[in-house]
C-alpha cells in the first residue's frame, strides 16, 4: 500500500492539506499518510522525523496555493531562497529520490516556472501536476486518487448472496438513499416531504389526492401486510440497481465474457538469428528453475560446462507473458557482446507483444541500476525507451509500460504490489524477472532463501532462483550460452 507525504506551506494551503489528509487517511489508513501537524509525536526531533518520512514515502503531493512561490519570511526574503526552508527541503529530497512528486494546484495557482525556483527544485516545474478546484473538490479529489493508483483501495463487490455492497469513502458521504449516485443539490437539503408538510400544518392527509395519502381507518397490521410485498419488491430492485451500477463501474460497461484460455504462443522469435549470449565480467550466473508447468527453457549453459542449467526461461501466463533469467547484470552488457542486445531485443519484443517499446525498470526498493549513467546498455541498443518506476508498483506507476522489468529486488514486496504484477500480466502484458539466488544466500546469511523477495513473484508464475550457480566459464572468464530453444534443456 502506498505511503503519501503531504507537503504544504502554512498560510497558503493548510486548510486544503488538512482536508486532503482526512480523505487519504480514510482511504489508506492513518499510518500511510504523513502530515507534519499530526504525524510528529511530542518530544521528537521534527527534522529527523521529516527525513525518515521522506525516505519511506512512495508519493509526494506538493500543495501549491497562490502564495506558495512568493511567500516571504519576517525579513522580507522569499522563503524558497533559503536552504533551510522546510518546504524546499521536503520537495528537494523527494525529487532527489525520484519518487512520484505531484504538484497539486489550489485556488487558481499556476505551475511555478523553472527560472523562479532554486536549483534543487527546478525539476518540479516539469512534473505533471493536477488542479484541485474548491467548487469540484469531491470529484477532483476522487480523480486525483484514481490517477495516483490509490482508488483500488475503495473498490467493493456484490457478494453472491446479493447483499448490498459497502460504499466507497467518497460515495458514502454524498450518496442519495438507495442509489449512491449524486450529492443532493443545496436547494434540496432540508426540504420537507409532502407527508411531512401535511403533518406539520394539520392538513387532512386522507383528503389529499397525492401519493402517500393513507386512510386513518386502515388498521396498522393491515397496512403492514399491504406494504410488505411492495417494499420487498423495492428492496430487490435496489439490489439489482446496485449490482448493475457496480458492474458498469468496474467492467467499463462491457458484457461479461466467459474466460477463455489465451491462444498458445510461439517462442521461436526470441532466438531467431542469435548464435550465442555471454554473461561477461558481471559475475557468476545462477540458474532459474520451473516449479509449475508452462515454462520453456530458452537458453542454458553451454553443453561443455559443468552441470549445465537454464539461464533464461519464458512462459505464457493467462493472457500475458513472463520471462526469468539468472543474473541481474545481464541486461547491462552490450558493447563487447553483439548478440546480447539482439537476444534481449527479441526477448523484450516477445514480452511486449506489439504494445510498444518502453521498458520500465523498478528501482526504488534495492533493485540495481542497469548500467553506469551514460553507458549504452543492451536494452538501449535494442531500441527500447528506458524508464524507471521509482516508487511502489501500482497501476498508476506502471501505466504506459510495454514491459515491466523487476531486477533482483532486495526488499519485500507488499501484497498490493504482488497483486498489481499478477493483474498486469493477466491482462495481456509482459514482465521480465531477474534474480540471483546464490548471491542472496551468500549476502543474507541470517535469512532463509524463502525470504528472497523475488520469490514472492516467482511463486505466482511458478519459477524460482536456486542457490546453486552455473559454473565452467571459458578461458576469458566469460559464461557462454549457446543452446537455445527448442534445443535448450535445463
CSV table of C-alpha atoms in Angstrom, one decimal:
chain,number,residue,atom,x,y,z
A,1,UNK,CA,0.0,0.0,0.0
A,2,UNK,CA,1.3,3.5,-0.9
A,3,UNK,CA,2.7,5.9,1.7
A,4,UNK,CA,1.8,9.5,0.9
A,5,UNK,CA,3.7,12.6,2.1
A,6,UNK,CA,1.7,15.9,2.0
A,7,UNK,CA,4.0,18.9,1.6
A,8,UNK,CA,2.3,22.3,2.1
A,9,UNK,CA,3.1,25.8,3.3
A,10,UNK,CA,1.2,27.2,6.2
A,11,UNK,CA,-0.6,30.4,5.4
A,12,UNK,CA,-1.0,29.2,1.9
A,13,UNK,CA,-2.8,25.8,1.9
A,14,UNK,CA,-3.1,24.4,5.4
A,15,UNK,CA,-6.9,24.0,5.1
A,16,UNK,CA,-6.7,22.0,1.9
A,17,UNK,CA,-3.8,20.0,3.3
A,18,UNK,CA,-6.0,19.1,6.3
A,19,UNK,CA,-9.0,18.1,4.1
A,20,UNK,CA,-6.8,16.0,1.8
A,21,UNK,CA,-5.1,14.2,4.7
A,22,UNK,CA,-8.5,13.2,6.1
A,23,UNK,CA,-9.6,11.8,2.7
A,24,UNK,CA,-6.3,9.9,2.4
A,25,UNK,CA,-6.4,8.5,5.9
A,26,UNK,CA,-9.9,7.2,5.3
A,27,UNK,CA,-8.7,5.6,2.1
A,28,UNK,CA,-5.3,4.2,3.1
A,29,UNK,CA,-5.2,4.3,6.9
A,30,UNK,CA,-3.5,6.8,9.2
A,31,UNK,CA,-0.2,5.1,9.1
A,32,UNK,CA,0.2,5.6,5.4
A,33,UNK,CA,-0.2,9.4,5.4
A,34,UNK,CA,2.3,11.9,6.7
A,35,UNK,CA,1.3,15.5,7.5
A,36,UNK,CA,3.5,17.3,9.9
A,37,UNK,CA,0.9,18.5,12.4
A,38,UNK,CA,-0.4,15.0,13.1
A,39,UNK,CA,2.5,12.8,12.3
A,40,UNK,CA,5.2,14.0,14.6
A,41,UNK,CA,5.0,12.8,18.2
A,42,UNK,CA,5.6,15.2,21.1
A,43,UNK,CA,9.2,15.4,22.0
A,44,UNK,CA,10.5,14.0,18.7
A,45,UNK,CA,13.1,16.0,16.7
A,46,UNK,CA,10.9,17.1,13.8
A,47,UNK,CA,13.9,17.3,11.5
A,48,UNK,CA,14.7,13.7,12.0
A,49,UNK,CA,11.0,12.6,11.6
A,50,UNK,CA,10.8,14.6,8.4
A,51,UNK,CA,13.8,12.8,6.9
A,52,UNK,CA,12.6,9.4,8.0
A,53,UNK,CA,9.2,10.0,6.5
A,54,UNK,CA,10.6,11.4,3.3
A,55,UNK,CA,12.8,8.3,2.9
A,56,UNK,CA,9.8,6.0,3.5
A,57,UNK,CA,7.1,7.6,1.3
A,58,UNK,CA,6.3,6.5,-2.2
A,59,UNK,CA,4.3,9.5,-3.3
A,60,UNK,CA,4.5,13.2,-2.5
A,61,UNK,CA,1.7,15.7,-3.0
A,62,UNK,CA,3.2,19.2,-3.2
A,63,UNK,CA,0.4,21.5,-2.5
A,64,UNK,CA,0.8,24.9,-4.3
A,65,UNK,CA,-1.5,27.7,-3.5
A,66,UNK,CA,-1.5,31.3,-4.7
A,67,UNK,CA,1.2,32.4,-2.2
A,68,UNK,CA,3.4,29.4,-2.4
A,69,UNK,CA,6.0,30.8,-4.7
A,70,UNK,CA,6.3,34.3,-3.3
A,71,UNK,CA,5.8,33.6,0.4
A,72,UNK,CA,8.3,35.7,2.4
A,73,UNK,CA,9.9,35.4,5.9
A,74,UNK,CA,9.9,38.1,8.6
A,75,UNK,CA,12.9,39.8,7.0
A,76,UNK,CA,11.1,40.1,3.7
A,77,UNK,CA,13.1,37.4,1.9
A,78,UNK,CA,11.5,34.8,-0.3
A,79,UNK,CA,11.2,31.6,1.7
A,80,UNK,CA,12.2,29.3,-1.2
A,81,UNK,CA,15.5,31.0,-1.5
A,82,UNK,CA,16.5,29.8,2.0
A,83,UNK,CA,18.2,26.4,2.0
A,84,UNK,CA,16.7,25.9,5.5
A,85,UNK,CA,13.1,26.3,4.3
A,86,UNK,CA,11.3,23.1,5.2
A,87,UNK,CA,9.1,23.1,2.1
A,88,UNK,CA,12.1,23.4,-0.1
A,89,UNK,CA,13.9,20.6,1.8
A,90,UNK,CA,10.9,18.3,1.6
A,91,UNK,CA,10.4,18.7,-2.2
A,92,UNK,CA,14.1,18.6,-3.0
A,93,UNK,CA,14.6,15.4,-1.0
A,94,UNK,CA,11.7,13.7,-2.9
A,95,UNK,CA,12.9,14.9,-6.3
A,96,UNK,CA,16.4,13.6,-5.5
A,97,UNK,CA,14.9,10.2,-4.7
A,98,UNK,CA,12.9,10.4,-8.0
A,99,UNK,CA,9.7,9.3,-6.4
A,100,UNK,CA,6.3,10.4,-7.8
A,101,UNK,CA,6.1,14.1,-6.9
A,102,UNK,CA,2.7,15.6,-8.0
A,103,UNK,CA,2.2,19.4,-7.8
A,104,UNK,CA,-1.3,20.0,-6.7
A,105,UNK,CA,-2.5,23.4,-7.8
A,106,UNK,CA,-5.0,25.1,-5.5
A,107,UNK,CA,-7.2,28.3,-5.7
A,108,UNK,CA,-6.2,29.0,-9.3
A,109,UNK,CA,-2.4,28.7,-8.7
A,110,UNK,CA,-0.2,28.1,-11.7
A,111,UNK,CA,2.8,25.8,-12.1
A,112,UNK,CA,5.9,27.6,-10.9
A,113,UNK,CA,8.3,28.4,-13.8
A,114,UNK,CA,11.7,26.8,-13.5
A,115,UNK,CA,13.6,30.2,-13.6
A,116,UNK,CA,11.7,31.2,-10.4
A,117,UNK,CA,12.8,28.0,-8.5
A,118,UNK,CA,16.1,27.3,-6.7
A,119,UNK,CA,18.3,24.8,-8.5
A,120,UNK,CA,17.3,21.8,-6.4
A,121,UNK,CA,13.6,22.4,-7.1
A,122,UNK,CA,13.7,23.2,-10.9
A,123,UNK,CA,12.6,19.6,-11.8
A,124,UNK,CA,9.3,20.3,-10.0
A,125,UNK,CA,8.3,22.6,-12.9
A,126,UNK,CA,8.4,19.6,-15.2
A,127,UNK,CA,6.4,17.2,-13.1
A,128,UNK,CA,2.9,16.5,-14.3
A,129,UNK,CA,0.5,18.4,-11.9
A,130,UNK,CA,-3.1,18.3,-11.0
A,131,UNK,CA,-5.6,21.1,-10.3
A,132,UNK,CA,-8.0,20.8,-7.3
A,133,UNK,CA,-11.0,23.1,-7.5
A,134,UNK,CA,-12.9,24.3,-4.5
A,135,UNK,CA,-16.2,24.0,-6.4
A,136,UNK,CA,-15.4,20.5,-7.6
A,137,UNK,CA,-13.4,19.3,-4.6
A,138,UNK,CA,-15.1,15.9,-4.1
A,139,UNK,CA,-14.9,14.8,-7.8
A,140,UNK,CA,-11.4,16.3,-8.2
A,141,UNK,CA,-10.0,14.5,-5.2
A,142,UNK,CA,-11.5,11.3,-6.4
A,143,UNK,CA,-10.0,11.7,-9.8
A,144,UNK,CA,-6.6,12.6,-8.3
A,145,UNK,CA,-6.5,9.5,-6.2
A,146,UNK,CA,-7.6,7.4,-9.2
A,147,UNK,CA,-4.8,8.8,-11.3
A,148,UNK,CA,-2.3,8.1,-8.5
A,149,UNK,CA,-3.4,4.5,-8.5
A,150,UNK,CA,-4.9,4.7,-5.0
A,151,UNK,CA,-8.5,4.2,-5.8
A,152,UNK,CA,-8.2,0.4,-5.9
A,153,UNK,CA,-8.3,0.6,-2.1
A,154,UNK,CA,-12.0,1.7,-2.2
A,155,UNK,CA,-13.4,-1.0,-4.5
A,156,UNK,CA,-16.2,-3.1,-3.2
A,157,UNK,CA,-18.0,-6.1,-4.6
A,158,UNK,CA,-21.5,-7.6,-4.6
A,159,UNK,CA,-21.4,-10.9,-2.7
A,160,UNK,CA,-23.0,-13.9,-4.3
A,161,UNK,CA,-25.8,-13.7,-1.7
A,162,UNK,CA,-26.9,-10.4,-3.1
A,163,UNK,CA,-26.1,-8.3,0.0
A,164,UNK,CA,-25.8,-4.6,-0.8
A,165,UNK,CA,-22.1,-3.7,-1.1
A,166,UNK,CA,-20.3,-1.2,1.1
A,167,UNK,CA,-19.9,2.3,-0.5
A,168,UNK,CA,-16.5,3.9,-1.0
A,169,UNK,CA,-15.5,6.7,1.4
A,170,UNK,CA,-16.2,9.2,-1.4
A,171,UNK,CA,-19.6,7.9,-2.4
A,172,UNK,CA,-20.7,7.2,1.1
A,173,UNK,CA,-20.6,10.8,2.2
A,174,UNK,CA,-22.8,12.2,-0.6
A,175,UNK,CA,-24.9,9.2,-1.6
A,176,UNK,CA,-28.6,9.6,-2.0
A,177,UNK,CA,-30.7,7.0,-0.3
A,178,UNK,CA,-30.8,3.8,-2.3
A,179,UNK,CA,-28.8,5.0,-5.3
A,180,UNK,CA,-25.4,6.2,-4.1
A,181,UNK,CA,-25.3,8.3,-7.3
A,182,UNK,CA,-25.4,12.0,-6.7
A,183,UNK,CA,-24.7,14.5,-4.0
A,184,UNK,CA,-28.0,16.3,-3.1
A,185,UNK,CA,-28.3,19.8,-4.5
A,186,UNK,CA,-28.1,22.6,-1.9
A,187,UNK,CA,-31.7,23.6,-2.6
A,188,UNK,CA,-32.9,20.1,-1.7
A,189,UNK,CA,-31.3,19.8,1.7
A,190,UNK,CA,-33.8,20.0,4.5
A,191,UNK,CA,-36.8,20.3,2.1
A,192,UNK,CA,-39.8,18.7,3.9
A,193,UNK,CA,-41.7,15.9,2.1
A,194,UNK,CA,-45.4,16.2,1.2
A,195,UNK,CA,-46.4,13.9,4.1
A,196,UNK,CA,-44.2,15.8,6.5
A,197,UNK,CA,-45.7,19.1,5.4
A,198,UNK,CA,-49.2,17.8,5.9
A,199,UNK,CA,-48.4,16.6,9.4
A,200,UNK,CA,-46.9,19.9,10.3
A,201,UNK,CA,-49.7,22.0,9.0
A,202,UNK,CA,-52.6,19.8,10.1
A,203,UNK,CA,-53.8,19.2,6.6
A,204,UNK,CA,-56.0,16.1,6.3
A,205,UNK,CA,-53.8,13.5,4.5
A,206,UNK,CA,-56.8,11.4,3.7
A,207,UNK,CA,-58.3,14.2,1.7
A,208,UNK,CA,-55.2,14.6,-0.4
A,209,UNK,CA,-55.1,13.1,-3.9
A,210,UNK,CA,-51.3,12.7,-4.0
A,211,UNK,CA,-49.2,9.6,-3.4
A,212,UNK,CA,-48.7,8.8,0.2
A,213,UNK,CA,-52.2,9.6,1.5
A,214,UNK,CA,-53.2,6.8,3.9
A,215,UNK,CA,-56.8,6.4,5.3
A,216,UNK,CA,-56.7,6.6,9.1
A,217,UNK,CA,-59.3,3.9,9.2
A,218,UNK,CA,-56.9,1.3,7.9
A,219,UNK,CA,-55.5,-0.8,10.8
A,220,UNK,CA,-51.7,-0.8,11.2
A,221,UNK,CA,-51.4,-4.5,10.8
A,222,UNK,CA,-53.3,-4.4,7.5
A,223,UNK,CA,-51.1,-1.5,6.3
A,224,UNK,CA,-48.0,-3.6,7.2
A,225,UNK,CA,-49.3,-6.6,5.2
A,226,UNK,CA,-50.2,-4.4,2.3
A,227,UNK,CA,-46.8,-2.7,2.3
A,228,UNK,CA,-44.7,-5.7,2.9
A,229,UNK,CA,-44.8,-7.2,-0.7
A,230,UNK,CA,-44.2,-3.8,-2.4
A,231,UNK,CA,-41.4,-3.0,-0.1
A,232,UNK,CA,-39.8,-6.3,-0.7
A,233,UNK,CA,-40.0,-5.6,-4.4
A,234,UNK,CA,-38.4,-2.2,-3.9
A,235,UNK,CA,-35.6,-3.7,-1.9
A,236,UNK,CA,-34.9,-6.3,-4.6
A,237,UNK,CA,-35.0,-3.6,-7.3
A,238,UNK,CA,-32.5,-1.6,-5.3
A,239,UNK,CA,-30.1,-4.5,-5.0
A,240,UNK,CA,-30.4,-5.1,-8.8
A,241,UNK,CA,-29.6,-1.4,-9.5
A,242,UNK,CA,-26.6,-1.5,-7.1
A,243,UNK,CA,-25.3,-4.7,-8.8
A,244,UNK,CA,-25.7,-3.1,-12.3
A,245,UNK,CA,-24.0,0.1,-11.2
A,246,UNK,CA,-21.1,-1.8,-9.7
A,247,UNK,CA,-20.8,-3.9,-12.9
A,248,UNK,CA,-20.8,-0.8,-15.1
A,249,UNK,CA,-18.3,0.9,-12.8
A,250,UNK,CA,-15.7,-1.8,-12.6
A,251,UNK,CA,-16.2,-3.5,-16.0
A,252,UNK,CA,-16.4,-0.4,-18.1
A,253,UNK,CA,-19.9,-1.5,-19.2
A,254,UNK,CA,-18.6,-4.4,-21.3
A,255,UNK,CA,-20.6,-7.6,-21.4
A,256,UNK,CA,-19.1,-10.3,-19.3
A,257,UNK,CA,-17.3,-12.9,-21.4
A,258,UNK,CA,-16.6,-16.4,-20.3
A,259,UNK,CA,-12.8,-16.6,-19.5
A,260,UNK,CA,-11.1,-18.2,-22.5
A,261,UNK,CA,-7.5,-19.5,-22.4
A,262,UNK,CA,-5.1,-17.3,-24.4
A,263,UNK,CA,-4.1,-18.7,-27.7
A,264,UNK,CA,-0.8,-20.6,-27.4
A,265,UNK,CA,2.3,-18.5,-28.2
A,266,UNK,CA,5.5,-19.4,-30.1
A,267,UNK,CA,8.9,-18.9,-28.6
A,268,UNK,CA,10.8,-19.1,-31.9
A,269,UNK,CA,11.1,-15.3,-32.4
A,270,UNK,CA,13.1,-14.9,-29.2
A,271,UNK,CA,16.1,-16.8,-30.5
A,272,UNK,CA,15.9,-16.2,-34.3
A,273,UNK,CA,19.4,-15.3,-35.6
A,274,UNK,CA,21.1,-15.5,-32.1
A,275,UNK,CA,24.3,-17.5,-32.1
A,276,UNK,CA,25.4,-17.0,-28.5
A,277,UNK,CA,24.9,-14.8,-25.5
A,278,UNK,CA,27.6,-14.1,-22.9
A,279,UNK,CA,27.3,-13.2,-19.2
A,280,UNK,CA,30.7,-11.5,-19.3
A,281,UNK,CA,32.5,-9.8,-16.5
A,282,UNK,CA,29.4,-9.1,-14.4
A,283,UNK,CA,29.8,-12.2,-12.3
A,284,UNK,CA,28.7,-15.8,-11.9
A,285,UNK,CA,25.3,-16.7,-13.3
A,286,UNK,CA,22.7,-18.5,-11.3
A,287,UNK,CA,20.1,-20.8,-12.8
A,288,UNK,CA,16.3,-20.5,-12.9
A,289,UNK,CA,14.1,-23.4,-12.3
A,290,UNK,CA,10.4,-24.0,-13.0
A,291,UNK,CA,8.1,-25.1,-10.2
A,292,UNK,CA,5.0,-25.2,-12.4
A,293,UNK,CA,4.0,-26.3,-15.8
A,294,UNK,CA,4.2,-23.9,-18.8
A,295,UNK,CA,7.8,-22.8,-18.6
A,296,UNK,CA,10.1,-23.3,-21.6
A,297,UNK,CA,13.9,-23.1,-21.3
A,298,UNK,CA,15.1,-20.6,-23.8
A,299,UNK,CA,18.9,-20.5,-23.1
A,300,UNK,CA,21.0,-22.8,-20.9
A,301,UNK,CA,24.7,-23.1,-20.2
A,302,UNK,CA,27.0,-24.4,-22.9
A,303,UNK,CA,27.0,-28.2,-23.0
A,304,UNK,CA,30.7,-28.2,-22.4
A,305,UNK,CA,30.5,-26.6,-19.0
A,306,UNK,CA,30.0,-28.5,-15.8
A,307,UNK,CA,26.4,-29.1,-14.8
A,308,UNK,CA,24.5,-27.0,-17.5
A,309,UNK,CA,21.5,-25.2,-16.2
A,310,UNK,CA,18.7,-23.0,-17.5
A,311,UNK,CA,19.7,-19.3,-17.7
A,312,UNK,CA,16.6,-17.9,-19.4
A,313,UNK,CA,13.1,-19.3,-19.2
A,314,UNK,CA,9.8,-18.0,-20.6
A,315,UNK,CA,6.1,-18.8,-20.3
A,316,UNK,CA,2.6,-17.7,-21.1
A,317,UNK,CA,0.5,-16.7,-18.1
A,318,UNK,CA,-3.2,-16.1,-18.7
A,319,UNK,CA,-3.2,-13.5,-21.5
A,320,UNK,CA,0.3,-12.2,-20.7
A,321,UNK,CA,3.9,-13.3,-20.9
A,322,UNK,CA,6.7,-13.7,-18.3
A,323,UNK,CA,10.4,-14.4,-18.7
A,324,UNK,CA,13.0,-15.0,-16.0
A,325,UNK,CA,16.8,-15.0,-16.1
A,326,UNK,CA,19.7,-15.8,-13.7
A,327,UNK,CA,21.8,-12.7,-13.3
A,328,UNK,CA,20.7,-9.0,-12.9
A,329,UNK,CA,23.8,-7.6,-14.6
A,330,UNK,CA,23.0,-9.4,-17.9
A,331,UNK,CA,20.8,-6.5,-19.1
A,332,UNK,CA,23.8,-4.1,-18.9
A,333,UNK,CA,26.0,-6.0,-21.3
A,334,UNK,CA,26.1,-4.7,-24.8
A,335,UNK,CA,29.3,-3.2,-26.2
A,336,UNK,CA,31.6,-6.3,-26.3
A,337,UNK,CA,28.9,-9.0,-27.0
A,338,UNK,CA,26.9,-8.1,-30.1
A,339,UNK,CA,24.4,-11.0,-29.8
A,340,UNK,CA,23.4,-9.8,-26.3
A,341,UNK,CA,21.3,-6.8,-27.5
A,342,UNK,CA,19.9,-8.9,-30.3
A,343,UNK,CA,18.7,-11.5,-27.9
A,344,UNK,CA,17.4,-9.0,-25.4
A,345,UNK,CA,15.7,-7.1,-28.1
A,346,UNK,CA,13.9,-10.2,-29.3
A,347,UNK,CA,13.0,-11.2,-25.7
A,348,UNK,CA,11.6,-7.8,-24.9
A,349,UNK,CA,9.7,-7.6,-28.1
A,350,UNK,CA,8.2,-11.0,-27.4
A,351,UNK,CA,7.2,-9.8,-23.9
A,352,UNK,CA,5.7,-6.6,-25.3
A,353,UNK,CA,3.7,-8.5,-27.8
A,354,UNK,CA,3.3,-5.4,-30.1
A,355,UNK,CA,2.4,-3.0,-27.3
A,356,UNK,CA,5.2,-0.5,-27.8
A,357,UNK,CA,8.9,-0.3,-26.9
A,358,UNK,CA,9.0,1.2,-23.4
A,359,UNK,CA,10.8,-0.9,-20.8
A,360,UNK,CA,10.1,0.3,-17.2
A,361,UNK,CA,12.6,-0.7,-14.6
A,362,UNK,CA,11.6,-0.8,-10.9
A,363,UNK,CA,14.5,0.8,-9.0
A,364,UNK,CA,13.1,2.2,-5.7
A,365,UNK,CA,13.5,-0.9,-3.4
A,366,UNK,CA,17.0,-2.1,-3.8
A,367,UNK,CA,16.9,-3.1,-7.4
A,368,UNK,CA,20.3,-2.4,-9.1
A,369,UNK,CA,20.6,0.1,-12.0
A,370,UNK,CA,21.2,-1.5,-15.3
A,371,UNK,CA,24.5,0.2,-16.0
A,372,UNK,CA,26.6,3.3,-15.4
A,373,UNK,CA,24.8,6.6,-16.3
A,374,UNK,CA,25.5,7.4,-19.9
A,375,UNK,CA,26.7,3.9,-20.8
A,376,UNK,CA,24.7,2.2,-23.5
A,377,UNK,CA,23.0,-1.0,-22.3
A,378,UNK,CA,21.6,-3.9,-24.2
A,379,UNK,CA,18.1,-2.6,-23.6
A,380,UNK,CA,19.0,0.8,-25.1
A,381,UNK,CA,20.7,-0.7,-28.1
A,382,UNK,CA,17.7,-3.0,-28.5
A,383,UNK,CA,15.8,0.2,-29.4
A,384,UNK,CA,13.6,0.3,-26.2
A,385,UNK,CA,13.0,3.5,-24.3
A,386,UNK,CA,14.1,3.0,-20.7
A,387,UNK,CA,12.1,4.5,-17.9
A,388,UNK,CA,12.1,3.9,-14.2
A,389,UNK,CA,9.4,3.1,-11.7
A,390,UNK,CA,10.8,4.9,-8.6
A,391,UNK,CA,8.0,4.2,-6.2
A,392,UNK,CA,5.6,1.5,-5.1
A,393,UNK,CA,4.4,-0.7,-8.0
A,394,UNK,CA,0.8,0.1,-8.7
A,395,UNK,CA,-1.5,0.6,-11.7
A,396,UNK,CA,-0.6,4.2,-11.9
A,397,UNK,CA,3.2,3.9,-11.8
A,398,UNK,CA,3.4,1.2,-14.4
A,399,UNK,CA,0.7,2.6,-16.7
A,400,UNK,CA,2.1,3.1,-20.3
A,401,UNK,CA,4.8,0.5,-19.9
A,402,UNK,CA,5.2,-2.1,-22.7
A,403,UNK,CA,7.3,-4.3,-20.4
A,404,UNK,CA,8.0,-4.1,-16.7
A,405,UNK,CA,11.5,-5.3,-15.6
A,406,UNK,CA,11.9,-6.3,-11.9
A,407,UNK,CA,15.6,-7.0,-11.5
A,408,UNK,CA,16.8,-8.6,-8.3
A,409,UNK,CA,14.8,-6.7,-5.7
A,410,UNK,CA,16.2,-6.9,-2.2
A,411,UNK,CA,13.3,-5.6,-0.1
A,412,UNK,CA,10.0,-7.4,0.3
A,413,UNK,CA,7.0,-6.6,-2.0
A,414,UNK,CA,3.7,-5.6,-0.4
A,415,UNK,CA,0.6,-7.7,-1.1
A,416,UNK,CA,-0.7,-4.9,-3.2
A,417,UNK,CA,2.4,-4.9,-5.4
A,418,UNK,CA,2.3,-8.6,-5.9
A,419,UNK,CA,-1.4,-8.4,-6.9
A,420,UNK,CA,-0.6,-5.5,-9.3
A,421,UNK,CA,2.1,-7.5,-11.1
A,422,UNK,CA,-0.3,-10.5,-11.3
A,423,UNK,CA,-3.1,-8.4,-12.7
A,424,UNK,CA,-0.7,-6.6,-15.1
A,425,UNK,CA,0.4,-9.9,-16.7
A,426,UNK,CA,-3.1,-11.4,-16.6
A,427,UNK,CA,-4.4,-8.5,-18.7
A,428,UNK,CA,-2.0,-9.3,-21.5
A,429,UNK,CA,1.2,-7.5,-20.6
A,430,UNK,CA,4.8,-8.7,-20.2
A,431,UNK,CA,7.1,-8.9,-17.2
A,432,UNK,CA,10.8,-9.7,-17.1
A,433,UNK,CA,12.2,-11.0,-13.8
A,434,UNK,CA,15.9,-11.1,-13.0
A,435,UNK,CA,17.2,-12.9,-9.9
A,436,UNK,CA,20.3,-14.4,-8.4
A,437,UNK,CA,19.6,-17.0,-5.7
A,438,UNK,CA,23.1,-17.9,-4.7
A,439,UNK,CA,24.0,-14.2,-4.2
A,440,UNK,CA,21.0,-13.7,-1.9
A,441,UNK,CA,22.0,-16.7,0.2
A,442,UNK,CA,25.6,-15.6,0.4
A,443,UNK,CA,25.0,-12.0,1.4
A,444,UNK,CA,22.0,-12.6,3.6
A,445,UNK,CA,23.4,-15.3,6.0
A,446,UNK,CA,20.8,-14.7,8.7
A,447,UNK,CA,17.9,-15.2,6.2
A,448,UNK,CA,16.4,-18.2,4.5
A,449,UNK,CA,16.3,-18.4,0.7
A,450,UNK,CA,12.5,-18.5,1.0
A,451,UNK,CA,12.7,-14.9,2.2
A,452,UNK,CA,14.2,-13.8,-1.1
A,453,UNK,CA,11.8,-11.1,-2.3
A,454,UNK,CA,12.0,-12.2,-5.9
A,455,UNK,CA,10.4,-15.5,-4.9
A,456,UNK,CA,7.2,-13.6,-3.9
A,457,UNK,CA,6.7,-13.0,-7.6
A,458,UNK,CA,8.2,-16.4,-8.6
A,459,UNK,CA,5.5,-18.2,-6.6
A,460,UNK,CA,2.8,-16.5,-8.7
A,461,UNK,CA,4.3,-17.6,-12.0
A,462,UNK,CA,5.9,-20.9,-10.9
A,463,UNK,CA,9.6,-20.1,-11.1
A,464,UNK,CA,12.5,-19.9,-8.6
A,465,UNK,CA,16.1,-19.0,-8.3
A,466,UNK,CA,18.1,-21.8,-6.6
A,467,UNK,CA,21.1,-21.1,-4.5
A,468,UNK,CA,23.4,-23.0,-7.0
A,469,UNK,CA,25.3,-21.4,-9.8
A,470,UNK,CA,26.3,-22.1,-13.4
A,471,UNK,CA,29.9,-23.0,-13.5
A,472,UNK,CA,32.6,-23.6,-16.2
A,473,UNK,CA,33.4,-20.2,-17.7
A,474,UNK,CA,35.6,-20.1,-20.7
A,475,UNK,CA,39.3,-19.2,-20.8
A,476,UNK,CA,38.5,-15.4,-20.7
A,477,UNK,CA,36.3,-15.9,-17.6
A,478,UNK,CA,33.0,-15.5,-19.6
A,479,UNK,CA,30.0,-17.7,-19.2
A,480,UNK,CA,28.8,-18.5,-22.7
A,481,UNK,CA,25.3,-19.7,-23.6
A,482,UNK,CA,24.9,-21.5,-26.9
A,483,UNK,CA,22.0,-23.9,-26.5
A,484,UNK,CA,18.7,-22.2,-27.4
A,485,UNK,CA,15.1,-23.1,-27.6
A,486,UNK,CA,13.9,-25.6,-28.8
A,487,UNK,CA,17.2,-27.4,-28.3
A,488,UNK,CA,17.9,-25.9,-24.9
A,489,UNK,CA,17.4,-28.2,-21.9
A,490,UNK,CA,17.6,-27.3,-18.2
